[in-house]
mmCIF file of C-alpha atoms in Angstrom:
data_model
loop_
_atom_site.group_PDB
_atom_site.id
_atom_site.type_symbol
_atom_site.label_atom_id
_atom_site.label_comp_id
_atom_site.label_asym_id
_atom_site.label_seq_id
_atom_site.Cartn_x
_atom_site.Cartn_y
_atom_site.Cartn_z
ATOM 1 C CA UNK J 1 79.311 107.544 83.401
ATOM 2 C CA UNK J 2 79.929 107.770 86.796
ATOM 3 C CA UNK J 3 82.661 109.268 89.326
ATOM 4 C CA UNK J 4 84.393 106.981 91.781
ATOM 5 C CA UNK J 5 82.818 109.381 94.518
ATOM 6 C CA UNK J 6 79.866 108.636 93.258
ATOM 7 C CA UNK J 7 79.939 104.781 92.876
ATOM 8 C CA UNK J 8 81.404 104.776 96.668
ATOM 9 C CA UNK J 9 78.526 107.021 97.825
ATOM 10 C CA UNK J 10 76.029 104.805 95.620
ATOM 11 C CA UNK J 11 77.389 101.770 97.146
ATOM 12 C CA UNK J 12 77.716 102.575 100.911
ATOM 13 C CA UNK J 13 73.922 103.361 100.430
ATOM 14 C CA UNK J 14 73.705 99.533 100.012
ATOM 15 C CA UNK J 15 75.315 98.664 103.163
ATOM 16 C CA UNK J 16 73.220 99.790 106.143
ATOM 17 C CA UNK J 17 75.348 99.518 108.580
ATOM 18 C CA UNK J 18 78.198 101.525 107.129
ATOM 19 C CA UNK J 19 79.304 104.617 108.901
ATOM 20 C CA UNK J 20 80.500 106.543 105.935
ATOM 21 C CA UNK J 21 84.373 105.845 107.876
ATOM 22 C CA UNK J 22 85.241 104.057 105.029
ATOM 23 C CA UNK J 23 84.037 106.327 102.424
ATOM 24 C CA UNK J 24 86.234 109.143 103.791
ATOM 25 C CA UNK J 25 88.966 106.919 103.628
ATOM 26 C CA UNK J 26 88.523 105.906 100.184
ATOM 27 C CA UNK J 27 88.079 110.015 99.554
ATOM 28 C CA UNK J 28 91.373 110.791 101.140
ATOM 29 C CA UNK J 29 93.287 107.699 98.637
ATOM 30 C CA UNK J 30 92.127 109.184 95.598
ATOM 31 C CA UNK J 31 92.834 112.917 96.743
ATOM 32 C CA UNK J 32 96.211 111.571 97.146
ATOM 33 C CA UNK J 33 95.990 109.529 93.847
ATOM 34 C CA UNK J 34 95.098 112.782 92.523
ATOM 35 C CA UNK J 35 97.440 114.468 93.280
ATOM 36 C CA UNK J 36 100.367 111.831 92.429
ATOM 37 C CA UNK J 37 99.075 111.912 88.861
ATOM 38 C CA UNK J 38 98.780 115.513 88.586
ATOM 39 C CA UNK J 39 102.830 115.748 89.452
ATOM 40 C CA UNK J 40 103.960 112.622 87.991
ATOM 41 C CA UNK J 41 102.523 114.965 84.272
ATOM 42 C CA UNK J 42 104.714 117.847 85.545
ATOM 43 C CA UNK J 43 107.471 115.705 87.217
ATOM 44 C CA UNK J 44 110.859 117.211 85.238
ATOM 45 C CA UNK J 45 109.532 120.323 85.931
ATOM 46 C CA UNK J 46 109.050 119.352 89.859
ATOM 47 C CA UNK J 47 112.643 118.002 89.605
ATOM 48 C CA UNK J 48 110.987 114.695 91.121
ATOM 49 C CA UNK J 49 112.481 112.517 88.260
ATOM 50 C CA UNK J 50 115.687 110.237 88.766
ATOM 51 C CA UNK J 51 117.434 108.561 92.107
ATOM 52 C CA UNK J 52 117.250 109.553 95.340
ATOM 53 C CA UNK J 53 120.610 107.725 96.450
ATOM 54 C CA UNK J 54 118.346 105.455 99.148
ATOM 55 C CA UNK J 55 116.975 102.182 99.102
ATOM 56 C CA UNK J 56 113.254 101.506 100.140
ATOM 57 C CA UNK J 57 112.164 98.722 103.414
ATOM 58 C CA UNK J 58 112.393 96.280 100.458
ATOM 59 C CA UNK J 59 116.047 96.809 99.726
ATOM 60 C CA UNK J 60 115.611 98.703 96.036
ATOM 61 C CA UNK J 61 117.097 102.039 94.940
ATOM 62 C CA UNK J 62 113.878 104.553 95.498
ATOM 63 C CA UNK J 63 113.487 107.272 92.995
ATOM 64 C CA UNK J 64 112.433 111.005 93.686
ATOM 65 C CA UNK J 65 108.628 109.893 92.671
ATOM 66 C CA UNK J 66 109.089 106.900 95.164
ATOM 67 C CA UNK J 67 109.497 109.079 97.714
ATOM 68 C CA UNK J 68 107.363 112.247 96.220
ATOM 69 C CA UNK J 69 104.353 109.630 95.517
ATOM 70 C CA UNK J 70 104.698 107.930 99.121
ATOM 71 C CA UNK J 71 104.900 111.718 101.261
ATOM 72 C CA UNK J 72 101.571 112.374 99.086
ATOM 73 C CA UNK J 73 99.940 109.733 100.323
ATOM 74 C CA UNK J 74 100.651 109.535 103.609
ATOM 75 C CA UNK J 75 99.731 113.106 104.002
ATOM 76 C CA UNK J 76 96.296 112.476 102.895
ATOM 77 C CA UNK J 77 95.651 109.594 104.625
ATOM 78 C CA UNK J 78 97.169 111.154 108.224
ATOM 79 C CA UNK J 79 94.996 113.809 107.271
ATOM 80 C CA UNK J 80 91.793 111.470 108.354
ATOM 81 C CA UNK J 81 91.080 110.521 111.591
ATOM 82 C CA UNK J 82 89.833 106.631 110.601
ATOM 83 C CA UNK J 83 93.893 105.462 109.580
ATOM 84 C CA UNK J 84 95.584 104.496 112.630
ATOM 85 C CA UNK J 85 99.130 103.990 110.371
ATOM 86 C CA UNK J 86 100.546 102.443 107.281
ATOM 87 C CA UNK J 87 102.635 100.228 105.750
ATOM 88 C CA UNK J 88 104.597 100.933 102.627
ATOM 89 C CA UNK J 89 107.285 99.599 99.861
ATOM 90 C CA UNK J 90 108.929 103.033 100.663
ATOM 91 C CA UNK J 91 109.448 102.858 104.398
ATOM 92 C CA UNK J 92 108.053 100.551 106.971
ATOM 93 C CA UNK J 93 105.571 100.845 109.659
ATOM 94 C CA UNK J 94 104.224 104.147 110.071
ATOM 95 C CA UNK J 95 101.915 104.590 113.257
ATOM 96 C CA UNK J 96 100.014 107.531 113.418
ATOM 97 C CA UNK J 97 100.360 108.830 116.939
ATOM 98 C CA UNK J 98 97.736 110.635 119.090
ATOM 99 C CA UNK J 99 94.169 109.533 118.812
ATOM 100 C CA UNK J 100 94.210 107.838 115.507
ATOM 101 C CA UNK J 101 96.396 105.192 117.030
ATOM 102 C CA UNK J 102 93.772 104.007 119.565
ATOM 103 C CA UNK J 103 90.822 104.998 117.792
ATOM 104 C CA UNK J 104 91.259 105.126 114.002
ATOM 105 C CA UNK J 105 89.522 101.921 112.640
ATOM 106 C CA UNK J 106 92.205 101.012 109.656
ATOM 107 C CA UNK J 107 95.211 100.550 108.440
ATOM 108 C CA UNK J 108 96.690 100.710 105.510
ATOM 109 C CA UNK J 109 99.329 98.750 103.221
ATOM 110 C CA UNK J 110 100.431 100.390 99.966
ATOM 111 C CA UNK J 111 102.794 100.963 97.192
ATOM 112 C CA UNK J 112 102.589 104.769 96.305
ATOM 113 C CA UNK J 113 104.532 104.330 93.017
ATOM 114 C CA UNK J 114 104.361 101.026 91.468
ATOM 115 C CA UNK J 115 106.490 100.564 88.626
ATOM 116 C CA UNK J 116 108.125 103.877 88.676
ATOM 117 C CA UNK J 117 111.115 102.415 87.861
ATOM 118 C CA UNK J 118 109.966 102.102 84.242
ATOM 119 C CA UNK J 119 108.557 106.030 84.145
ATOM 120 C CA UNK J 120 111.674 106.684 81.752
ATOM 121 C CA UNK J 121 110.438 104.358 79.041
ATOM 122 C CA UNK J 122 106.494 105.289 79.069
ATOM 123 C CA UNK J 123 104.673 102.976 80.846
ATOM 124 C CA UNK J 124 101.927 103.261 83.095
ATOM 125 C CA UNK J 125 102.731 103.485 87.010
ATOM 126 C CA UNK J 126 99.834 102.923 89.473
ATOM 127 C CA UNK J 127 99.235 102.949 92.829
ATOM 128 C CA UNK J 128 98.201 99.457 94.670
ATOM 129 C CA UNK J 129 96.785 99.411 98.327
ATOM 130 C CA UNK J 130 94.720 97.429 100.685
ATOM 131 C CA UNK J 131 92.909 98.522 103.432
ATOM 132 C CA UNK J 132 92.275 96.236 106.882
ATOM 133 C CA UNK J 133 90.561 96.594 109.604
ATOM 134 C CA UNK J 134 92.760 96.966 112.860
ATOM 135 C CA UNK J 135 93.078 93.644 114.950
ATOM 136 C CA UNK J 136 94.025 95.490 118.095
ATOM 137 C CA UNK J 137 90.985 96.873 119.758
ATOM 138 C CA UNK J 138 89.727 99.833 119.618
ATOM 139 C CA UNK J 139 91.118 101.885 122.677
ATOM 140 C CA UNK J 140 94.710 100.539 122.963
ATOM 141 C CA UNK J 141 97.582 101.683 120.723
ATOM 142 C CA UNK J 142 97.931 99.628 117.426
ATOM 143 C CA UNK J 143 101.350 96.899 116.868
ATOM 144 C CA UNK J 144 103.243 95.726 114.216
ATOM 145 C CA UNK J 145 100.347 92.807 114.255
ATOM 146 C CA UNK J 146 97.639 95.307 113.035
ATOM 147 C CA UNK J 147 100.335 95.093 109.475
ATOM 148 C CA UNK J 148 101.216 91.606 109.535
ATOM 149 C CA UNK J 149 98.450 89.030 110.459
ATOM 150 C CA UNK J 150 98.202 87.151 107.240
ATOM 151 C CA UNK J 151 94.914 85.751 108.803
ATOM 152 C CA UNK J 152 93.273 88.411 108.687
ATOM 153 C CA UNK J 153 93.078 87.696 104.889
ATOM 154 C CA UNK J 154 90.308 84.813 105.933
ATOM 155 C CA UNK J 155 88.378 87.360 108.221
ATOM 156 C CA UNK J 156 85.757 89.400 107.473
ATOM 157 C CA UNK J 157 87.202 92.615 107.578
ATOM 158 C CA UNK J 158 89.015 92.703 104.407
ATOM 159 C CA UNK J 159 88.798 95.024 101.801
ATOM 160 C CA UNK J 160 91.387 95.336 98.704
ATOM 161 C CA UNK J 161 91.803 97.326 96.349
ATOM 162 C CA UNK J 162 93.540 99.053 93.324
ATOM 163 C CA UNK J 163 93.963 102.463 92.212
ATOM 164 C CA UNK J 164 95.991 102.707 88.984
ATOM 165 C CA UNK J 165 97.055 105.851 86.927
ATOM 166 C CA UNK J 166 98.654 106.147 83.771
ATOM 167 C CA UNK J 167 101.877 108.825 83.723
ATOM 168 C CA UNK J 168 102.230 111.192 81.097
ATOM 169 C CA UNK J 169 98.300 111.259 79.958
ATOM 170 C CA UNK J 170 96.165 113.882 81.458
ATOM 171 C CA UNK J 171 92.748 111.298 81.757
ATOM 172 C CA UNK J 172 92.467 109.301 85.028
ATOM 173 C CA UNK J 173 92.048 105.969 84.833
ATOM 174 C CA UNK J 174 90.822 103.951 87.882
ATOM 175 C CA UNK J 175 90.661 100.455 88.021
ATOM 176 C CA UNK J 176 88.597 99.815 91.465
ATOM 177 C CA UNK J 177 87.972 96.629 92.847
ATOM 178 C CA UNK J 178 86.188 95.538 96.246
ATOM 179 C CA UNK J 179 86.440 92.425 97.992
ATOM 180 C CA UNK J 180 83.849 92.357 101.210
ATOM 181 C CA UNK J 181 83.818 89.283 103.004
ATOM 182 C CA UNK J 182 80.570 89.535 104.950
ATOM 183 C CA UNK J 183 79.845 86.677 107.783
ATOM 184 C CA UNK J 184 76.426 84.857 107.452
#
């Protein structure tokens, strides 16, 4: 058996040009993962269960855990210095200001909470995410583009992936994919 931190560590070893930037990125998603699924097991005690009276950037009624999962999250990942923002189903764009914005490598798209809206009857929640590689260069302040350039999914730069935990069980499941597109 072996630990996700372990299997990125094992695998970064196979990559000799990585940095280890991506690896403490990786870290800081399933701290935050972590700690979603620690509070989603406690959640009516945490009071973070029900409606928040808002509606997320895609127009839906968020829930407490919507917004609990999402501030968890983006706390972790502002806490590194290689995310220069994020995008997520809870609120839009969020730049990270200060250094991170011209220097940070990555951003990062990501629903927090998927399928909370089904938490009442059982079923697993997870959260999805997908990390790119800014388009802006290094130096100068990210854009909106950094978020949106669907071609980017046809560049080498792109790596996807999903972190999903069940509610209600205390066991962790991950389900971790990676998709490197290396040029020749």
């Amino acid at each position: 058996m072996q630990t996700l931190g372990e299997f990125i560590v094992k695998k970064e070893h196979d990559f000799p040009h990585a940095t280890g930037e991506l690896t403490a990125l990786l870290s800081a998603i399933k701290l935050g993962a972590k700690i979603i699924n620690r509070d989603i097991n406690k959640a009516g005690l945490l009071d973070i269960l029900g409606a928040n009276g808002v509606t997320n950037a895609q127009g839906e009624a968020q829930t407490k855990l919507d917004k609990f999962a999402n501030d968890a999250l983006k706390a972790a990942l502002e806490a590194r210095t290689e995310v220069a923002g994020i995008a997520s189903e809870e609120e839009c764009i969020v730049i990270f200001k200060g250094e991170k914005e011209k220097n940070a490598k990555y951003v990062v798209l990501m629903d927090p909470l998927d399928g909370s809206s089904n938490i009442d009857v059982n079923v697993s929640v997870g959260t999805i995410f997908s990390i790119y590689r800014r388009t802006t260069a290094i130096g100068l302040p990210i854009t909106e583009a950094d978020f949106c350039n669907l071609a980017a999914l046809k560049l080498p730069q792109v790596i996807s992936s999903m972190v999903h935990q069940p509610c209600w069980f205390t066991p962790q499941v991950v389900v971790f994919t990676l998709l490197l597109m290396i040029p020749h």
